Coordinates of C-alpha atoms and ligand atoms in Angstrom, one line a residue:
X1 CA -31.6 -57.9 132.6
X2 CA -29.5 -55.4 135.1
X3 CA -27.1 -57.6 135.0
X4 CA -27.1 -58.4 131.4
X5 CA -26.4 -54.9 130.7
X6 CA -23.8 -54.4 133.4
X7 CA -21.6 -56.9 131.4
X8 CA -22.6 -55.4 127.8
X9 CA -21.2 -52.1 129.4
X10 CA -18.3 -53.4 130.4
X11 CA -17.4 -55.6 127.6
X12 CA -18.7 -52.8 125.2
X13 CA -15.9 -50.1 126.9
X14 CA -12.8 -52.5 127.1
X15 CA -13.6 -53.1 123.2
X16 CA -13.8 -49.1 122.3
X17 CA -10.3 -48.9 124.1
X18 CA -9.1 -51.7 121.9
X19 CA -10.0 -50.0 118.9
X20 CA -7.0 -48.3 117.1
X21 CA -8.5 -47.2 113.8
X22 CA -11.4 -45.4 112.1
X23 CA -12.4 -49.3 110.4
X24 CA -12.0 -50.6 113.8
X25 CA -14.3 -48.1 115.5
X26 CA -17.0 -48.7 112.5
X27 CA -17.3 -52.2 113.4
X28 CA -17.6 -51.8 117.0
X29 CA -20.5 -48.7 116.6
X30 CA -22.5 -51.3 114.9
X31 CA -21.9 -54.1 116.8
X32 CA -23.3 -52.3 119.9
X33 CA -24.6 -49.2 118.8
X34 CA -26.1 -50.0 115.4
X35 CA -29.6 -51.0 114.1
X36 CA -28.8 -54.5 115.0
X37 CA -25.9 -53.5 117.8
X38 CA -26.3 -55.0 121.6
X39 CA -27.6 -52.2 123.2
X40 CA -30.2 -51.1 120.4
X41 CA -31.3 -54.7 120.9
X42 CA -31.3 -54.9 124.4
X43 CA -32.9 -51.3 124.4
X44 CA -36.1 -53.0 122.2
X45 CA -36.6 -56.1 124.4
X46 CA -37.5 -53.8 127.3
X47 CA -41.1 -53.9 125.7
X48 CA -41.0 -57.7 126.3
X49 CA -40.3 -57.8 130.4
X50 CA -42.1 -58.2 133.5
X51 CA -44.1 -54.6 133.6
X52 CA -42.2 -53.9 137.1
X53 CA -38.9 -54.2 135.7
X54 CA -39.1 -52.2 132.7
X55 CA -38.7 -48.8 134.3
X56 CA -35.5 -49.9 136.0
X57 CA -33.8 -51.8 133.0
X58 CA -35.3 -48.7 130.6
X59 CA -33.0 -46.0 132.5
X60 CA -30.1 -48.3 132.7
X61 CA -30.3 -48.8 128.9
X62 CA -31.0 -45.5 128.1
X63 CA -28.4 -44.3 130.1
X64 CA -25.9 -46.7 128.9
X65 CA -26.7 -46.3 125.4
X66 CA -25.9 -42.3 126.2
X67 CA -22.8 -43.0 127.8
X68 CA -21.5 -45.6 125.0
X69 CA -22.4 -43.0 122.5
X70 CA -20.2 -40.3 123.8
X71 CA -17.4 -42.2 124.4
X72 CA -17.7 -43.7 120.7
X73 CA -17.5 -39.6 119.7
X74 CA -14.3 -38.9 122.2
X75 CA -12.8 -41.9 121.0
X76 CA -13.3 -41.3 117.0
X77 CA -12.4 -37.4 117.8
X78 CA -9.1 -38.8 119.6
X79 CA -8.4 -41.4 116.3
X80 CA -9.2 -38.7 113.7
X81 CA -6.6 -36.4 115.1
X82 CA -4.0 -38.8 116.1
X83 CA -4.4 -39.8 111.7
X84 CA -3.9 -35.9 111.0
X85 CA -1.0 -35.6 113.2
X86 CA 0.8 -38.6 111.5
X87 CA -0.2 -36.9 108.2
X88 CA 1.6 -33.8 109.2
X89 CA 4.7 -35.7 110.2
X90 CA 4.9 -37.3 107.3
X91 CA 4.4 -34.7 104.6
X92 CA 5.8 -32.0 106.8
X93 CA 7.0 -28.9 105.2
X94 CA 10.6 -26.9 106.2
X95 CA 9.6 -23.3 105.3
X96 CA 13.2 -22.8 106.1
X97 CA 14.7 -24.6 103.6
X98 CA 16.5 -22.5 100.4
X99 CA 14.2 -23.4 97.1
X100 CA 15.3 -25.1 94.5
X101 CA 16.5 -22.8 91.5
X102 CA 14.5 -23.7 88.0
X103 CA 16.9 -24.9 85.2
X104 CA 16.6 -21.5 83.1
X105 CA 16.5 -22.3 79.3
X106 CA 18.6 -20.8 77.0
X107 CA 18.2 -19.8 72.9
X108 CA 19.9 -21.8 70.7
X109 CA 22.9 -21.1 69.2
X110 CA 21.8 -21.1 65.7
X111 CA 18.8 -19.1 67.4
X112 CA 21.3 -16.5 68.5
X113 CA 23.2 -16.3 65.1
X114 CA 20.1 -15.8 63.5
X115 CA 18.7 -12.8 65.1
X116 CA 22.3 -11.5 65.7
X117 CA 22.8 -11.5 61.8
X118 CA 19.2 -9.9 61.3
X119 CA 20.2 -7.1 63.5
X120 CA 23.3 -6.1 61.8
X121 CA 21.2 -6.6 58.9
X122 CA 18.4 -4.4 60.1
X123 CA 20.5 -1.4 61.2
X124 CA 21.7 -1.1 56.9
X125 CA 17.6 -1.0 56.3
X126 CA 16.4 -4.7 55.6
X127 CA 13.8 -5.9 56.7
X128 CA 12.9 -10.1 57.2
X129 CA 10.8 -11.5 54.7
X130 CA 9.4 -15.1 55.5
X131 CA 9.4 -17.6 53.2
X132 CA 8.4 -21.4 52.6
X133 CA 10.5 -24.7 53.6
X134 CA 9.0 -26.8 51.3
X135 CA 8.8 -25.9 47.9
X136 CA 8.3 -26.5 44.0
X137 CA 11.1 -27.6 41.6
X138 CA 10.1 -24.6 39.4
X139 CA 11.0 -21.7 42.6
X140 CA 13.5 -23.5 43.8
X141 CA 15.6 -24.1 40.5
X142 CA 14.0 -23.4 37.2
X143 CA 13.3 -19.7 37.9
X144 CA 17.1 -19.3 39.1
X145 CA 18.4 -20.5 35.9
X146 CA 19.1 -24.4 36.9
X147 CA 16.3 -26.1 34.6
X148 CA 15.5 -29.7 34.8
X149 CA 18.9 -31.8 34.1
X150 CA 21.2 -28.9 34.3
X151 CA 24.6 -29.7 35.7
X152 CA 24.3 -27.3 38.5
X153 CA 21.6 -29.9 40.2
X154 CA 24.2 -31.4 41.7
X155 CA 25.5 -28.6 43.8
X156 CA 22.3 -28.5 45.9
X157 CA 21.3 -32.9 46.6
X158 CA 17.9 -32.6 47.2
X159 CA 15.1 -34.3 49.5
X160 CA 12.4 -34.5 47.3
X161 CA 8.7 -35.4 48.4
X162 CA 5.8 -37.9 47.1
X163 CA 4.3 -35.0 45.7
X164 CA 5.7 -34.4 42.0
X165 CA 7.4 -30.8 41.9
X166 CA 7.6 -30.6 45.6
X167 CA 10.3 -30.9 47.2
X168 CA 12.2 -29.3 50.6
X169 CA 14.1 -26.1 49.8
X170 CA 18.1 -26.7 49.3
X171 CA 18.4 -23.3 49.9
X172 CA 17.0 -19.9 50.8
X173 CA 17.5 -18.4 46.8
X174 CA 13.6 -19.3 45.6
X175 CA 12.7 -16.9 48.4
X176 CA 14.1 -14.0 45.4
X177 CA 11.5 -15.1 43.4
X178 CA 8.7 -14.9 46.1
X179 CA 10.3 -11.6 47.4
X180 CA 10.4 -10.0 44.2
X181 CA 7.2 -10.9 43.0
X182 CA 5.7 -9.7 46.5
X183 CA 7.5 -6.4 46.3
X184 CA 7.2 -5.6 42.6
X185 CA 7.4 -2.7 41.4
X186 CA 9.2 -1.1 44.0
X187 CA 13.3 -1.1 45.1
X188 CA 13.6 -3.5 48.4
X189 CA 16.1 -5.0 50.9
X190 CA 15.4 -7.8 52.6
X191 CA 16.9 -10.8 54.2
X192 CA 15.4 -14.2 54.2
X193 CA 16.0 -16.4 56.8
X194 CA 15.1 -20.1 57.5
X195 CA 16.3 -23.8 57.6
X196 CA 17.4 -25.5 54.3
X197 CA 17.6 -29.1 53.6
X198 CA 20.3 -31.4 51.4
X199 CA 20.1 -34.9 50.8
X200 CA 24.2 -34.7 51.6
X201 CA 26.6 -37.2 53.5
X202 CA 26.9 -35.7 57.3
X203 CA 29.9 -34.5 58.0
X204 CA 31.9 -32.4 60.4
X205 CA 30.8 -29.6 58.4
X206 CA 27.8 -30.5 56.5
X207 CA 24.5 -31.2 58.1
X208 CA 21.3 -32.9 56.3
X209 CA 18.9 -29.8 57.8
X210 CA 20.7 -26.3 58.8
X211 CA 19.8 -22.4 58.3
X212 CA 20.8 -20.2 55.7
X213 CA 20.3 -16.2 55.7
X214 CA 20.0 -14.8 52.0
X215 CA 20.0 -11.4 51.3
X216 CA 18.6 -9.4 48.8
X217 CA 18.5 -6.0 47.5
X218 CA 16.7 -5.0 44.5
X219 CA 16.7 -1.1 43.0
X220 CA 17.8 1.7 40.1
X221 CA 21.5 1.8 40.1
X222 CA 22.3 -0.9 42.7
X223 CA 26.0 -2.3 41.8
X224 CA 28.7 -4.8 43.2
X225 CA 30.1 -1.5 45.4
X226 CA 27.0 -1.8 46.9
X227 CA 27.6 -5.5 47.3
X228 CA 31.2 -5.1 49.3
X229 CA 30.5 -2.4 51.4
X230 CA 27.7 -4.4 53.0
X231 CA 28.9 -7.4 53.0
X232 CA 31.9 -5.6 54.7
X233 CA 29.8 -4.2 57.1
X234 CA 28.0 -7.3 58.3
X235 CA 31.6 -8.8 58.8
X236 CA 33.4 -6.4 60.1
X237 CA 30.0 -6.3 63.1
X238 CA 29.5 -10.3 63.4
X239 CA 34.0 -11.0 63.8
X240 CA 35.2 -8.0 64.2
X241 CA 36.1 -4.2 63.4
X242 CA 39.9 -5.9 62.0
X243 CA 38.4 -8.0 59.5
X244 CA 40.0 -8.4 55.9
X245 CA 37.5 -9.1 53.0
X246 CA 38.4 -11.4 50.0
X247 CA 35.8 -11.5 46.9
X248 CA 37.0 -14.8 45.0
X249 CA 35.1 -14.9 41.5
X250 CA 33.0 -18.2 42.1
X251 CA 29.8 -19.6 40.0
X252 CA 26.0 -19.5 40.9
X253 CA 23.6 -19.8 38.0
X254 CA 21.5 -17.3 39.5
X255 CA 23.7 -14.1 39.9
X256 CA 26.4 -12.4 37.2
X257 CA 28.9 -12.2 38.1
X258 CA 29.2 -14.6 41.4
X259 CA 31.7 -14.4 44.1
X260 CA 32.6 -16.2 47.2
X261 CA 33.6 -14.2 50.4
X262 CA 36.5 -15.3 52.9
X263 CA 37.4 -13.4 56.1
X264 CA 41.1 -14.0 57.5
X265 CA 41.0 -16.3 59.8
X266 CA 40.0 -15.1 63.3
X267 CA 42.6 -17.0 64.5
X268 CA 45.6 -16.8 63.0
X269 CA 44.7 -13.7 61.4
X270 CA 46.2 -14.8 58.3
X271 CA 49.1 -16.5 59.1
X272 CA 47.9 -20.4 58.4
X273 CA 46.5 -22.9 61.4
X274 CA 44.4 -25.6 61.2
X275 CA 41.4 -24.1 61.4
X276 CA 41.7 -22.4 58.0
X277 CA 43.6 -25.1 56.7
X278 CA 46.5 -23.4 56.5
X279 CA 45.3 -21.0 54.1
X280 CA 44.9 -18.0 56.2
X281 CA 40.9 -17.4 55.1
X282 CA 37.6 -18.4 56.0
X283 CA 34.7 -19.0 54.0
X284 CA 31.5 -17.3 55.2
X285 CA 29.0 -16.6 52.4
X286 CA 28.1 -16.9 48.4
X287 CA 26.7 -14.0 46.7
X288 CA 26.6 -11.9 43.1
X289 CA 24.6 -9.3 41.5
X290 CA 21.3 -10.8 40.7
X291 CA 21.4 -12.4 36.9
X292 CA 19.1 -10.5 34.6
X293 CA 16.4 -13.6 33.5
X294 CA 16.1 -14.2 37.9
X295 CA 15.4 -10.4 37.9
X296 CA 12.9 -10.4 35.0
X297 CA 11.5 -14.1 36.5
X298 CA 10.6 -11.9 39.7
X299 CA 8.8 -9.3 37.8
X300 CA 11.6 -6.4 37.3
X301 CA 12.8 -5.6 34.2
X302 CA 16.6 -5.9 34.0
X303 CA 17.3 -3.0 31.7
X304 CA 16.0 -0.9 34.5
X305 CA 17.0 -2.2 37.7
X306 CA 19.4 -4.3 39.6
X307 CA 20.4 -6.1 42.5
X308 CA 22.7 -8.5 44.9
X309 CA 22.2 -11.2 46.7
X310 CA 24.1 -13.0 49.1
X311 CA 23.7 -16.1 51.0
X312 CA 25.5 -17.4 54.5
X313 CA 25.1 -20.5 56.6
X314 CA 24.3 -19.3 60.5
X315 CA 25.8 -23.0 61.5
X316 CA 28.8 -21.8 59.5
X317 CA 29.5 -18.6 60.9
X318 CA 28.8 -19.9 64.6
X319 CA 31.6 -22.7 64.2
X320 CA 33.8 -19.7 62.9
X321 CA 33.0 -17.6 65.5
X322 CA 32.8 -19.9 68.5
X323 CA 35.3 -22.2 67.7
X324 CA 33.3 -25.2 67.4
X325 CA 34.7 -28.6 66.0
X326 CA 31.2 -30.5 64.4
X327 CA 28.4 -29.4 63.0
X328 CA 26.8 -32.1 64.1
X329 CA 26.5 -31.1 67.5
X330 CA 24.2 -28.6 67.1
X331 CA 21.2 -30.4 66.7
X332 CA 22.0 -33.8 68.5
X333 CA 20.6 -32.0 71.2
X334 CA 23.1 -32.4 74.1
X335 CA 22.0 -29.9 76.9
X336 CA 25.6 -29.7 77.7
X337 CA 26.8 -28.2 74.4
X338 CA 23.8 -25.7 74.2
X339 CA 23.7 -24.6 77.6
X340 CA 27.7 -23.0 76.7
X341 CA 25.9 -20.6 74.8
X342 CA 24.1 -18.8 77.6
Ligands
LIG401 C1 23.9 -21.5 48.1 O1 23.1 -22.3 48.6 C2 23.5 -20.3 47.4 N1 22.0 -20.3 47.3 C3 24.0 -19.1 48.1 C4 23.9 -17.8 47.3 C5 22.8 -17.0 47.5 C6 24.8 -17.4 46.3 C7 22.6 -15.8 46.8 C8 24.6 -16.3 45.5 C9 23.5 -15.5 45.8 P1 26.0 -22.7 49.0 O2 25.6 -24.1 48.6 O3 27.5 -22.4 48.9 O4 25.3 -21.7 48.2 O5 25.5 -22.5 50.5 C10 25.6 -21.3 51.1 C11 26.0 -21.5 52.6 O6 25.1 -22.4 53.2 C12 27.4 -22.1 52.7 O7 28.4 -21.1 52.7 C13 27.3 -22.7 54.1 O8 27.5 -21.7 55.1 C14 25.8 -23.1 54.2 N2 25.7 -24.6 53.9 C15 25.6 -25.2 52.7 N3 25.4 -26.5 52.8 C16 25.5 -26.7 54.1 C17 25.4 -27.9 54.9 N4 25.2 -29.1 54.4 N5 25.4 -27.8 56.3 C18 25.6 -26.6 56.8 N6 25.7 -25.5 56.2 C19 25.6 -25.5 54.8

């Protein structure tokens, strides 16, 4: 039996050297140290010897099953740390190093237009008055003088949706008739921004979905001079304090008179390039004193009181201001084109 356990010993201790993993050292604890290991076995057939040799073989397994032990605990200690230090090496970490700078966001461009036109806006008193993207046929046409049929339909294509009567706003006008009947009976300014949509062919200069800003201002007394000087105002603060104004008499079935507004062109100041097509003026915005039935529509009798409105694409006045060549690039999206705008 001394013997016996003499070779487990030794066998047992060249095997825990061998081992060179956590798996490895599980398999050797049981198959010496577990309920069915070597020793625990040789440890319970003590009982089963000659009564003189039990005290003798009892130490010697006792003692060996003490030693085996701890050196199964040194040895999983040693394997346990070694794995940790690889970890380390592995994932290790070079406080040193510079960090890498986040990719800062910045506002869109038509973002930027928009607020910069409701600030120049908001120093001459108005205030912005939300309004709805989809709306009904009656809003968006009938109650600014363009009934069902009218020729005028076809200046404004329109998206219209499963729903009879509803359809997405060609423009920002029906927002007169919500801010009118919201403000009745008192005098107002407002602006009304937001995104329109035209069932249009995309061009260089005409998208399918862009923004419009419409202005309104409803009061006792309010004329076109009142129209011109802050119109003039907003241009002379969005291109600059050089700025000529042109009024060109134009036609929108919801103001009386209508006019369109051209800046000279802030390049060639007048002179003809391409940009202007040679004609020395820019197009920025429709607009007209407010026609007496879309006055009385929104509540306010005509005989009393009067108003302008105006209404400018952002899109528009950025590719003006910026310089930019297609529309289309403002909503395709390419981080390279927005990120100019920071
Ligand atoms: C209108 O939509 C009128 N509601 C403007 C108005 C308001 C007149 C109040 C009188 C009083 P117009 O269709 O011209 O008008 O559009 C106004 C502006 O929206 C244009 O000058 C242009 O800047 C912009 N716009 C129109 N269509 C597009 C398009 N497809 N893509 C980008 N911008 C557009």
């Amino acid at each position: 039996m001394l013997e016996e356990l003499e070779r487990l010993g030794v066998q047992a201790q060249e095997e825990l050297e061998k081992a060179s993993s956590l798996d490895e050292l599980e398999a050797w604890r049981q198959k010496y140290l577990g309920r069915r290991g070597a020793i625990t076995l040789a440890l319970r057939s003590i009982g089963q010897l000659p009564p003189e040799e039990r005290p003798a073989a009892g130490q010697r397994a006792n003692a060996l099953n003490q030693t085996l032990t701890q050196a199964f605990e040194a040895r999983r200690e040693a394997l346990q740390r070694a794995a940790l230090e690889r970890d380390l090496a592995q994932n290790a970490l070079d406080v040193r190093l510079p960090g890498r700078k986040p990719a800062l966001g910045v506002l869109h461009i038509s973002t930027q237009t928009l607020r910069e036109i409701a600030f120049i806006f908001a120093q001459m008193g108005f205030h912005v008055f939300p309004t709805p993207e989809v709306e009904d046929d009656l809003t968006n046409f009938q109650l600014l003088n363009i009934p069902p049929h009218h020729p005028a339909r076809d200046m404004w294509s329109t998206f219209y949706t499963t729903r009879p009567g509803v359809l997405l706003r060609t423009h920002t006008s029906p927002g007169q008739i919500r801010a009118m009947r919201h403000f009745y009976p008192e005098p107002f300014r407002v602006i009304l921004p937001g995104k329109c949509y035209r069932y249009e062919q995309v061009t260089v200069r005409s998208e399918q979905m862009f923004h419009q800003v419409e202005g309104l201002v409803v009061g006792k007394n309010i004329t076109m001079g009142d129209l011109k000087g802050t119109l003039e105002n907003f241009a002379r603060q969005m291109f600059g304090p050089e700025r000529r104004l042109r009024f060109r008499p134009s036609y929108f079935p919801f103001t009386e008179p209508s006019a369109e507004v051209d800046i000279d062109c802030i390049l060639c100041h007048g002179k003809g390039c391409p940009m202007c097509k040679y004609s020395g003026w820019l197009e920025i915005l429709g607009c007209g004193m407010v026609h007496p039935q879309v006055l009385q529509n929104g509540g306010y009798d005509p005989d009393l009181y009067s108003g302008f409105a105006f209404g400018m694409g952002p899109e528009r006045i950025a590719i003006l201001k910026y310089g930019i060549e297609d529309i289309r690039l403002f909503f395709s999206n390419d981080v390279r084109f927005l990120a100019q705008f920071a």
